[in-house]
mmCIF file of C-alpha atoms in Angstrom:
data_model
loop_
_atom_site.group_PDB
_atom_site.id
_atom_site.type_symbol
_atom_site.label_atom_id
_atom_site.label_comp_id
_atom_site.label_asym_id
_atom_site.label_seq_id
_atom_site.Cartn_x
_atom_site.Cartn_y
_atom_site.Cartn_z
ATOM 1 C CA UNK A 1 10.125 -18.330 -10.118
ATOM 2 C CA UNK A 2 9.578 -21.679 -11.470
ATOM 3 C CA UNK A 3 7.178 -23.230 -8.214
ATOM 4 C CA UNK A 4 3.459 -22.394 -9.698
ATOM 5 C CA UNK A 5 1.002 -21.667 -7.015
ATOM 6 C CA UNK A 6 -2.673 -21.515 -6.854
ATOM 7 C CA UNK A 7 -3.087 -17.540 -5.281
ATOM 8 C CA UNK A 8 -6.343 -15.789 -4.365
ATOM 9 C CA UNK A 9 -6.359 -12.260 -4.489
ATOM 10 C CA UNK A 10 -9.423 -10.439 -2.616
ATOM 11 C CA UNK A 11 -10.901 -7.394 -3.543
ATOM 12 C CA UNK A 12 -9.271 -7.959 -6.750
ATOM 13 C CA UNK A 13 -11.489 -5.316 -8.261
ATOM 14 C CA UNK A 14 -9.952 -2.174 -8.133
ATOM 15 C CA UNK A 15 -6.673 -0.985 -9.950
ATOM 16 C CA UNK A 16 -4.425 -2.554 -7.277
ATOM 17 C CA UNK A 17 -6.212 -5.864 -7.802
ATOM 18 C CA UNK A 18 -5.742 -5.671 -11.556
ATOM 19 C CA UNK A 19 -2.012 -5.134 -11.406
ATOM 20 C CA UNK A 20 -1.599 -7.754 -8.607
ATOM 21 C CA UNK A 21 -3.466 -10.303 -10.863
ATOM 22 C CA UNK A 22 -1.625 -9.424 -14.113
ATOM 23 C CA UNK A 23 1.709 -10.150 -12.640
ATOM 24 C CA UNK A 24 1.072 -12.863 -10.910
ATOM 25 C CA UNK A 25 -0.758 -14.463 -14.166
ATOM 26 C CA UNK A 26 3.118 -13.198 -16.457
ATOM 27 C CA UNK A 27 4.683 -15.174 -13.667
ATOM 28 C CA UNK A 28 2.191 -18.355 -14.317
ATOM 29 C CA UNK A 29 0.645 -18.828 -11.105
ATOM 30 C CA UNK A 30 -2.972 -20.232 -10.944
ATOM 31 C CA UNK A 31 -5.129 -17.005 -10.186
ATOM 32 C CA UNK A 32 -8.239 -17.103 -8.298
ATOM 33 C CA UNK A 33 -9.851 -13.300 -7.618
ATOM 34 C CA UNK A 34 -12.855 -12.289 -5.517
ATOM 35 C CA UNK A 35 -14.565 -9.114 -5.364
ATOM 36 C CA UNK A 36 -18.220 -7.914 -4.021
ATOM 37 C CA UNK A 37 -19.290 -7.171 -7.620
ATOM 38 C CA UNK A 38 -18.909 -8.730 -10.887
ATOM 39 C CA UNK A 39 -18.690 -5.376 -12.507
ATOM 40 C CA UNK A 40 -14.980 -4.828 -13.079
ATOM 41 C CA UNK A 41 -12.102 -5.942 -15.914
ATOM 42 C CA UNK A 42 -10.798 -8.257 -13.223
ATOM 43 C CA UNK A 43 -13.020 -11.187 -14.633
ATOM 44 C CA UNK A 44 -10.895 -10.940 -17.500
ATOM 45 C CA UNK A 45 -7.536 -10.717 -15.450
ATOM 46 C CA UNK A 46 -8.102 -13.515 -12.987
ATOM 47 C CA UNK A 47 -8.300 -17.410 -13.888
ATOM 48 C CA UNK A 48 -11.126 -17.739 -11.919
ATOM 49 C CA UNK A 49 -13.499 -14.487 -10.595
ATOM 50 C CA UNK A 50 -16.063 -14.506 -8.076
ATOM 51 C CA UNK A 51 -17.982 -12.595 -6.429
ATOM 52 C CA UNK A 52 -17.819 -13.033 -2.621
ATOM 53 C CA UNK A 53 -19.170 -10.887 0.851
ATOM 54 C CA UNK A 54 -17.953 -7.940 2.204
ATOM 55 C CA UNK A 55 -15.405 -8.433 4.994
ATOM 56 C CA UNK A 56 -17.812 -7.403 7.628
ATOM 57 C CA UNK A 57 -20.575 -9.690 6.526
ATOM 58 C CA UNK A 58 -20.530 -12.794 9.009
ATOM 59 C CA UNK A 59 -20.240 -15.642 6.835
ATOM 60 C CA UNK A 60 -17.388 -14.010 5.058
ATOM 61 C CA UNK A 61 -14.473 -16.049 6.589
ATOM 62 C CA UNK A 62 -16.750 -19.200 5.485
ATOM 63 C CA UNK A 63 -17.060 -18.788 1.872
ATOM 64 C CA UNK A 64 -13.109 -17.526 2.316
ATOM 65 C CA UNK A 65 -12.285 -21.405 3.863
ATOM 66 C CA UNK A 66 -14.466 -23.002 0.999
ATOM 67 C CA UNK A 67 -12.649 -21.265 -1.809
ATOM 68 C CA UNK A 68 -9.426 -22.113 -0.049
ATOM 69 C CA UNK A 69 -9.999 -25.760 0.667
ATOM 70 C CA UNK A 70 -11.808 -26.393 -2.670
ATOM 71 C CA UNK A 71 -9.221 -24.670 -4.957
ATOM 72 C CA UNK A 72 -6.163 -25.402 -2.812
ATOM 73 C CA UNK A 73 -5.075 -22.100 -2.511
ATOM 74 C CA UNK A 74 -1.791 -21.613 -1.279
ATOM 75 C CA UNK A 75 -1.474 -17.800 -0.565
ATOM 76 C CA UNK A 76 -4.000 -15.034 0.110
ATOM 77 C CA UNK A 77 -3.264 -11.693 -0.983
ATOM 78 C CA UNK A 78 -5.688 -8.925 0.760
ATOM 79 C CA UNK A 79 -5.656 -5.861 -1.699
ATOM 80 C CA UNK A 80 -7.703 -3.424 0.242
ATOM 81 C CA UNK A 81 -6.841 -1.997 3.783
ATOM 82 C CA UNK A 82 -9.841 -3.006 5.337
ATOM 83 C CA UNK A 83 -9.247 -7.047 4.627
ATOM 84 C CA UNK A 84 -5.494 -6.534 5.563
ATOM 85 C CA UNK A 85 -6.566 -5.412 9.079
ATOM 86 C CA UNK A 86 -9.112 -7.784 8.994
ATOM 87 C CA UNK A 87 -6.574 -10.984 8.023
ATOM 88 C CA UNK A 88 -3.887 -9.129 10.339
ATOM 89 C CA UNK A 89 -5.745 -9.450 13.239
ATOM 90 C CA UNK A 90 -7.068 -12.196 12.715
ATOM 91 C CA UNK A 91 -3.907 -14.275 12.456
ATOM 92 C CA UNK A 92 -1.493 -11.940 14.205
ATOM 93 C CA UNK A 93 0.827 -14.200 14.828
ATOM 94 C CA UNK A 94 0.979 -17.122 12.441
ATOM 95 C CA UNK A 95 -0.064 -15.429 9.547
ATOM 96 C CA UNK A 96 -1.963 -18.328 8.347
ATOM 97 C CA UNK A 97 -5.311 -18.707 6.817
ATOM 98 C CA UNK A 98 -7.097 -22.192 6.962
ATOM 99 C CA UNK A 99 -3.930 -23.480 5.665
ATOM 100 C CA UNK A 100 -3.055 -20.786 3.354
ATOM 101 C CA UNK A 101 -0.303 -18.429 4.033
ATOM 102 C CA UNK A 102 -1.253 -14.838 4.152
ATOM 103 C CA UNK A 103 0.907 -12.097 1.948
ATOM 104 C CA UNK A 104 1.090 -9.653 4.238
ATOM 105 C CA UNK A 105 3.248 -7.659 6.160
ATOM 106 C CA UNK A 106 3.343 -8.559 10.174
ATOM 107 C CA UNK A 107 0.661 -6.981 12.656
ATOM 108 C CA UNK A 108 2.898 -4.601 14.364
ATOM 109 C CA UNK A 109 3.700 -2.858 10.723
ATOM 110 C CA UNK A 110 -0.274 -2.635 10.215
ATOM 111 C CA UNK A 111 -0.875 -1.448 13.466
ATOM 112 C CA UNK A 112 1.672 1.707 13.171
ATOM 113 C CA UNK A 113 1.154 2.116 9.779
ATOM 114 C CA UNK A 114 -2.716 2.168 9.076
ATOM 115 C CA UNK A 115 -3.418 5.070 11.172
ATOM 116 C CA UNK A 116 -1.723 8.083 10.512
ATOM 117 C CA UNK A 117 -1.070 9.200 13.847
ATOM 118 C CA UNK A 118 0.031 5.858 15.051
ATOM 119 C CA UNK A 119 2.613 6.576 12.213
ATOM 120 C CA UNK A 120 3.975 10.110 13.140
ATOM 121 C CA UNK A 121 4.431 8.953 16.852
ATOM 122 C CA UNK A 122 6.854 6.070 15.447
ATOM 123 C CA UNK A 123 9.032 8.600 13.361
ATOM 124 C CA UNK A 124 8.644 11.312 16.104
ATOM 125 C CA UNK A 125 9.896 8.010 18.483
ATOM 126 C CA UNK A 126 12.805 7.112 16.324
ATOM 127 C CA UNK A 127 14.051 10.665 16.069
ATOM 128 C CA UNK A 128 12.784 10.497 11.964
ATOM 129 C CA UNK A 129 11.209 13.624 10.339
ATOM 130 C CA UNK A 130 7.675 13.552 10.372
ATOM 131 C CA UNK A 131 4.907 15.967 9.716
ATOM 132 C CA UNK A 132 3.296 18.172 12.715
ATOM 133 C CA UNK A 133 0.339 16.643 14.072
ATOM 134 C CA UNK A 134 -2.126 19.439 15.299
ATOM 135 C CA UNK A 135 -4.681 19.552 18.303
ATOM 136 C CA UNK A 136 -7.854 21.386 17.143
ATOM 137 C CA UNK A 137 -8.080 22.733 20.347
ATOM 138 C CA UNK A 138 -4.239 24.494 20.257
ATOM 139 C CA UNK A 139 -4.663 27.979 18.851
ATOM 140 C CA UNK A 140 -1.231 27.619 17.243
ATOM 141 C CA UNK A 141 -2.477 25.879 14.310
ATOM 142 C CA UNK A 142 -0.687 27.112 11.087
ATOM 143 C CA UNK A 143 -3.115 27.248 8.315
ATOM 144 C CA UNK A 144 -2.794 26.229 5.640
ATOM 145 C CA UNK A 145 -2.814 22.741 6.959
ATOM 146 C CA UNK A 146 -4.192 19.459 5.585
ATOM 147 C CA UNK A 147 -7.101 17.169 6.807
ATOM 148 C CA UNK A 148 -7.529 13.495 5.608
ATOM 149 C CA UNK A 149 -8.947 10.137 7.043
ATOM 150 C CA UNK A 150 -7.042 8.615 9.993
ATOM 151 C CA UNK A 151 -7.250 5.229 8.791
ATOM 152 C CA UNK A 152 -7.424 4.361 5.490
ATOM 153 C CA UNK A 153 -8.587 5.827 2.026
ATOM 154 C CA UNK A 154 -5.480 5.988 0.128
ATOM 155 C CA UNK A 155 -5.818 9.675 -1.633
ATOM 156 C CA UNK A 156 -9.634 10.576 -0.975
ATOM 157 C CA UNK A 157 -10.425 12.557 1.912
ATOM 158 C CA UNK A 158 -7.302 14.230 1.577
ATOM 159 C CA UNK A 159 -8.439 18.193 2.054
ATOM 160 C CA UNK A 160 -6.220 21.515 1.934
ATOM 161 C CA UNK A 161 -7.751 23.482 5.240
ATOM 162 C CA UNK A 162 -7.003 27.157 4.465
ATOM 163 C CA UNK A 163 -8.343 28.238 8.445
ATOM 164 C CA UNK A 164 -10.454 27.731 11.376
ATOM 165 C CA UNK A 165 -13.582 27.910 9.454
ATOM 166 C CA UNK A 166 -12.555 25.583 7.204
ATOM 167 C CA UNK A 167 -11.417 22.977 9.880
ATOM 168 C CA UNK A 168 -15.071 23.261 11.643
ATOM 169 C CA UNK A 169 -16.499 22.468 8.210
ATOM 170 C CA UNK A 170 -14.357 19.420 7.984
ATOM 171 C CA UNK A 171 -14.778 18.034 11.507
ATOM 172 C CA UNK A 172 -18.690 18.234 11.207
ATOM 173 C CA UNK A 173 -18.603 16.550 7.650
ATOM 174 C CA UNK A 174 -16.008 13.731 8.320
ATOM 175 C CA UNK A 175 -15.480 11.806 11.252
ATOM 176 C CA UNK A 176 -12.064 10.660 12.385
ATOM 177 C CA UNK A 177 -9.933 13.236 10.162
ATOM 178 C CA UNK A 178 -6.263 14.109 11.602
ATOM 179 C CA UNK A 179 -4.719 16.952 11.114
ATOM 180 C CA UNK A 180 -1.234 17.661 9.680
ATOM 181 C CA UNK A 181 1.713 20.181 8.738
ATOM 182 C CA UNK A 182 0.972 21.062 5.078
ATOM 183 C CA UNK A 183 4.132 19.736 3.378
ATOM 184 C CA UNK A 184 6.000 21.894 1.003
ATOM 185 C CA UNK A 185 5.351 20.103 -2.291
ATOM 186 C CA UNK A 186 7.653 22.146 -4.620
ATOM 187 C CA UNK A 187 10.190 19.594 -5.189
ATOM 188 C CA UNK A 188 7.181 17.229 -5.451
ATOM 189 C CA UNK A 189 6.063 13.478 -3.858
ATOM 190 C CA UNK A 190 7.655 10.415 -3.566
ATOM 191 C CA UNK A 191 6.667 7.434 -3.385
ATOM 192 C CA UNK A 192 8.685 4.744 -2.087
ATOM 193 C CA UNK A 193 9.121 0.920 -1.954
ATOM 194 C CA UNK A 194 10.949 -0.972 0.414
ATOM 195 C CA UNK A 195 11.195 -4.969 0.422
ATOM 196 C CA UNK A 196 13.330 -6.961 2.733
ATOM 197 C CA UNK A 197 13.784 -10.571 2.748
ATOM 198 C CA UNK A 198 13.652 -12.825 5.891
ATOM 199 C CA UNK A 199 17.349 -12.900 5.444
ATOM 200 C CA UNK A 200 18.087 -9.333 5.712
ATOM 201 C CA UNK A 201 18.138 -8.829 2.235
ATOM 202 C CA UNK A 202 16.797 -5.357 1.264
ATOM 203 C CA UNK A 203 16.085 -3.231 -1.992
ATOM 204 C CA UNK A 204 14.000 0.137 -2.731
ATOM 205 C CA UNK A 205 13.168 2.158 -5.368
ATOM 206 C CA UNK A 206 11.963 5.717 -5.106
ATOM 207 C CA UNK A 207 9.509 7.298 -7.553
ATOM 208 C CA UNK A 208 8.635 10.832 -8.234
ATOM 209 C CA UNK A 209 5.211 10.932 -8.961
ATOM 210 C CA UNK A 210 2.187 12.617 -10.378
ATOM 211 C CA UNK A 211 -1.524 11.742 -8.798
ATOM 212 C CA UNK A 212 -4.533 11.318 -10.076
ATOM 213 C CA UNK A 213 -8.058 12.088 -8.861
ATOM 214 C CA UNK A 214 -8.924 9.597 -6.560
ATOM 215 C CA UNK A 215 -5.015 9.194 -5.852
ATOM 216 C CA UNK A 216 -3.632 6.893 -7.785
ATOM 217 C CA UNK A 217 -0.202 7.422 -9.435
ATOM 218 C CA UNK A 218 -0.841 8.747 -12.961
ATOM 219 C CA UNK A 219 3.086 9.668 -13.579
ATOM 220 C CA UNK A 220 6.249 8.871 -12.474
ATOM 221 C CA UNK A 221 9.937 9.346 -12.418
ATOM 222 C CA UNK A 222 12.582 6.823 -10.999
ATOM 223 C CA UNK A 223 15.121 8.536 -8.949
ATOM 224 C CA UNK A 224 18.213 8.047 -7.312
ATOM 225 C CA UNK A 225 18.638 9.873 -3.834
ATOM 226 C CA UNK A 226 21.099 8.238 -1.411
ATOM 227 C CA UNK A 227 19.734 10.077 1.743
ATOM 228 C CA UNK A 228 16.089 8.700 1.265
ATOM 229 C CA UNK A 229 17.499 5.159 0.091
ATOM 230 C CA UNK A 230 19.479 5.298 3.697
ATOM 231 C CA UNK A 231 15.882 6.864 5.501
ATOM 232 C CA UNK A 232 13.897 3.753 3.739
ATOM 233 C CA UNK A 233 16.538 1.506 4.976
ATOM 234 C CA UNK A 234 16.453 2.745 8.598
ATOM 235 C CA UNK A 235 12.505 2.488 8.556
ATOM 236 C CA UNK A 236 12.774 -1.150 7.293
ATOM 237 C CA UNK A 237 14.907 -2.093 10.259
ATOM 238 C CA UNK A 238 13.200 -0.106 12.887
ATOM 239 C CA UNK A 239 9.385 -1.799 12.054
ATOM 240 C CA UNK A 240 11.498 -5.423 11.300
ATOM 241 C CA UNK A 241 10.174 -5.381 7.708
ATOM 242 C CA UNK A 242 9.472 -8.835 6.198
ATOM 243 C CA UNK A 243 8.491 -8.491 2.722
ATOM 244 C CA UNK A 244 7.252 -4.946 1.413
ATOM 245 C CA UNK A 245 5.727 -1.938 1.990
ATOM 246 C CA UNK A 246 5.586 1.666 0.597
ATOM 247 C CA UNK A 247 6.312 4.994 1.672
ATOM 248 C CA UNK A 248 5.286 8.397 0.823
ATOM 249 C CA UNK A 249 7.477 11.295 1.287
ATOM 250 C CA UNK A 250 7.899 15.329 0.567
ATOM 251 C CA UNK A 251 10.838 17.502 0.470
ATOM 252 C CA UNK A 252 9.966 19.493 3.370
ATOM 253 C CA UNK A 253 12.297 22.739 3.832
ATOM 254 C CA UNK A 254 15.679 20.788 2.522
ATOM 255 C CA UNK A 255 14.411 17.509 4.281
ATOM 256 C CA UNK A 256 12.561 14.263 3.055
ATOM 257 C CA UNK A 257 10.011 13.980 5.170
ATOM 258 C CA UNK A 258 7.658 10.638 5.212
ATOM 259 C CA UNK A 259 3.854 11.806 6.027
ATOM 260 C CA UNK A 260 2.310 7.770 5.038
ATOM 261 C CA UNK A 261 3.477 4.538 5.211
ATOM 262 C CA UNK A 262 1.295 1.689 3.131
ATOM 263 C CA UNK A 263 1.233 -1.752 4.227
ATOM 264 C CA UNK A 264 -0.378 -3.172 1.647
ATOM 265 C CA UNK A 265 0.938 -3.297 -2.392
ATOM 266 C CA UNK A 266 -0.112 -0.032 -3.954
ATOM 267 C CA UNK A 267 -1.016 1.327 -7.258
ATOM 268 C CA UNK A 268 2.864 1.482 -8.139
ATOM 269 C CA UNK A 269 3.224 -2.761 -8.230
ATOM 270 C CA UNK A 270 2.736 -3.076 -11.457
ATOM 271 C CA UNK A 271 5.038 -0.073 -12.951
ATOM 272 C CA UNK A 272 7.842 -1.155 -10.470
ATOM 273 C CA UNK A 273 7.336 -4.516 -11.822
ATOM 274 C CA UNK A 274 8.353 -3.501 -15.152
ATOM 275 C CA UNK A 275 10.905 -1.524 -14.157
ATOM 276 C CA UNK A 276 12.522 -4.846 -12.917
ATOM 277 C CA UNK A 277 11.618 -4.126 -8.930
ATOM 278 C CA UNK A 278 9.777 -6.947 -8.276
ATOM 279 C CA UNK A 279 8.890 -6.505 -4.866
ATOM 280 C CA UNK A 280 5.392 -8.741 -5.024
ATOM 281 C CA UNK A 281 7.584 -11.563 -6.749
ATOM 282 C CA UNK A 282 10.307 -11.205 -4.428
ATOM 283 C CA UNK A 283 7.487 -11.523 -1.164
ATOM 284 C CA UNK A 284 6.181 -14.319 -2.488
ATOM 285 C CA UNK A 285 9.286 -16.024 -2.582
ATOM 286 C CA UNK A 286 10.684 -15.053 0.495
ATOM 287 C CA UNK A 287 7.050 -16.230 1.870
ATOM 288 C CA UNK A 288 7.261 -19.329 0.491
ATOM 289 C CA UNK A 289 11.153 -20.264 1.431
ATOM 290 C CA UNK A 290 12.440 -20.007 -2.080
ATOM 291 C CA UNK A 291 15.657 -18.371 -3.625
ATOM 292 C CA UNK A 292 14.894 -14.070 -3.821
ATOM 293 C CA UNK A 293 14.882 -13.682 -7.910
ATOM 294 C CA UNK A 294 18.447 -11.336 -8.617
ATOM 295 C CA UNK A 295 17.258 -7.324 -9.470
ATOM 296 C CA UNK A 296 18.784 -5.546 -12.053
ATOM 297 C CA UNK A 297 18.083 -1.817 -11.278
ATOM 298 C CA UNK A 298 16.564 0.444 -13.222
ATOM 299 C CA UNK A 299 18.124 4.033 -14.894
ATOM 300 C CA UNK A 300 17.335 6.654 -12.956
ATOM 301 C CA UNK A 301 15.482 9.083 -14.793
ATOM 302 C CA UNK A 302 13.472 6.287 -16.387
ATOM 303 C CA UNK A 303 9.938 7.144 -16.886
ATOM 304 C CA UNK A 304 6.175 5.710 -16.319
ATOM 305 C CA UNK A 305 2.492 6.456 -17.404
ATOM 306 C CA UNK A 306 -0.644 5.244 -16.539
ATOM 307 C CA UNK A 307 -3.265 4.056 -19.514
ATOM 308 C CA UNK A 308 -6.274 2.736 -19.795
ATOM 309 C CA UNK A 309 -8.043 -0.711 -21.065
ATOM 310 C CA UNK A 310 -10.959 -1.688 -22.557
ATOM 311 C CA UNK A 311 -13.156 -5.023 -22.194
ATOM 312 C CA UNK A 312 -15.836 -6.110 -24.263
ATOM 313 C CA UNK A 313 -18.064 -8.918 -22.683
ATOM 314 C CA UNK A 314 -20.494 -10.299 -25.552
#
């Protein structure tokens, strides 16, 4: 990628901020970040940090339009869920920001994907395995199940409901949980990646993971698996993928089955980067009508771990 861009990355603060910004600063772009507090490593990242409003605060969208205009930003890259619904709907159609072209994936892909059960009724649609979705009120619940946000919150809220008790508990702590077939996890999770270019183009990688508390990937595995590369294919065509997204899949009795799909770049971007699949280089080139970099695959086999950094700020 030789075309260097000025990019603003919001909610740059958490670990899928930080990766976002340290690739985009080894591929030389201009990096602008923004964030709702100043106390994070992504001051250090970023070219230029600041500390902006929360989405929901009114005059959000003006300080967004000052920071555009005044730095010249050409991209915006939301890296929480609740800015890329925000962005999504707010240029469904154009995905364009005052002037600024938004990284993200289109609307219909947010709206199936960001709520859970919007996502089960596409794979139950397309004839794709999916995970049971249960109504509280049928008595042929099979516990154990699992319980976890509709919308949202990556791998909190995520709860193992052992029976009826348990559920009640849940319902009257946490509002708009679903409900879900508890996944046989024996052969372990997957997550996925899946990029497609506006010219049909498409590439995936599937990792084997290990999560962390909070949910973030702490360990992974790159596998090959020629079933799930053909189910990640069919999914890109079916939601007419433009750029990427992840998926998160079990083994479920003999069969993957996908139980999330992520709009946004995850906590993976950065180890798939360096494993050579460059999915957030590839979408910004494909964004901004340039030639998709070439991808030399990784070994299968080929492992990743998750460390930690300090920052000192005298």
């Amino acid at each position: 990628m030789s075309k260097k861009l000025n990019i603003l990355v919001t909610s740059c603060g958490g670990d899928i901020g930080q990766s976002i910004g340290k690739i985009l600063k080894d591929l030389g772009h201009v990096i602008f970040g923004q964030d709702i507090t100043k106390k994070t490593p992504s001051k250090f990242i970023y070219d230029k940090f600041q500390v902006g409003l929360r989405v929901t605060n009114k005059n959000y969208l003006k300080g967004i339009k000052e920071t555009i205009k005044t730095n010249n930003i050409h991209i915006v890259i939301p890296a929480s869920e609740v800015e890329l619904v925000f962005y999504s709907n707010l240029a469904k159609k154009t995905r364009l920001i005052f002037g600024a072209k938004l990284l993200i994936p289109n609307h219909s892909i947010i709206e199936t994907s960001i709520d859970k059960k919007n996502t089960c009724d596409f794979l139950k649609q397309n004839n794709l395995p999916y995970p049971k979705v249960y109504d509280l009120k049928n008595t042929l619940i099979k516990y154990p199940c699992i319980a976890k946000s509709r919308k949202g919150s990556g791998g909190s809220n995520v709860f193992i409901v052992e029976d009826e008790n348990e559920s009640f508990f849940y319902i009257k702590k946490y509002n708009n949980l679903i409900f879900q077939e508890l996944l046989d996890g024996k052969k372990g999770e997957f997550t996925c990646c899946c990029f497609m270019g506006s010219n049909g183009l498409f590439r995936s990688i599937i990792l084997k993971r290990d999560l962390a508390i909070g949910g973030y990937s702490k360990y992974g595995e790159v596998i090959e698996n020629n079933y799930i590369t053909e189910l990640l294919l069919k999914v890109s065509e079916l939601l007419n993928l433009r750029g990427s997204i992840n998926i998160q899949l079990r083994i479920n009795r003999g069969i993957p089955t996908i139980f999330e799909i992520n709009p946004r770049f995850s906590s993976t971007v950065l180890f798939r980067h360096l494993f050579g699949f460059k999915d957030l280089q590839w979408s910004i080139e494909d964004l901004m009508e340039m030639e998709i970099s070439k991808y030399l695959k990784p070994k299968a086999g080929s492992l990743f771990y998750r460390g930690y950094s300090e920052y000192i700020e005298n």
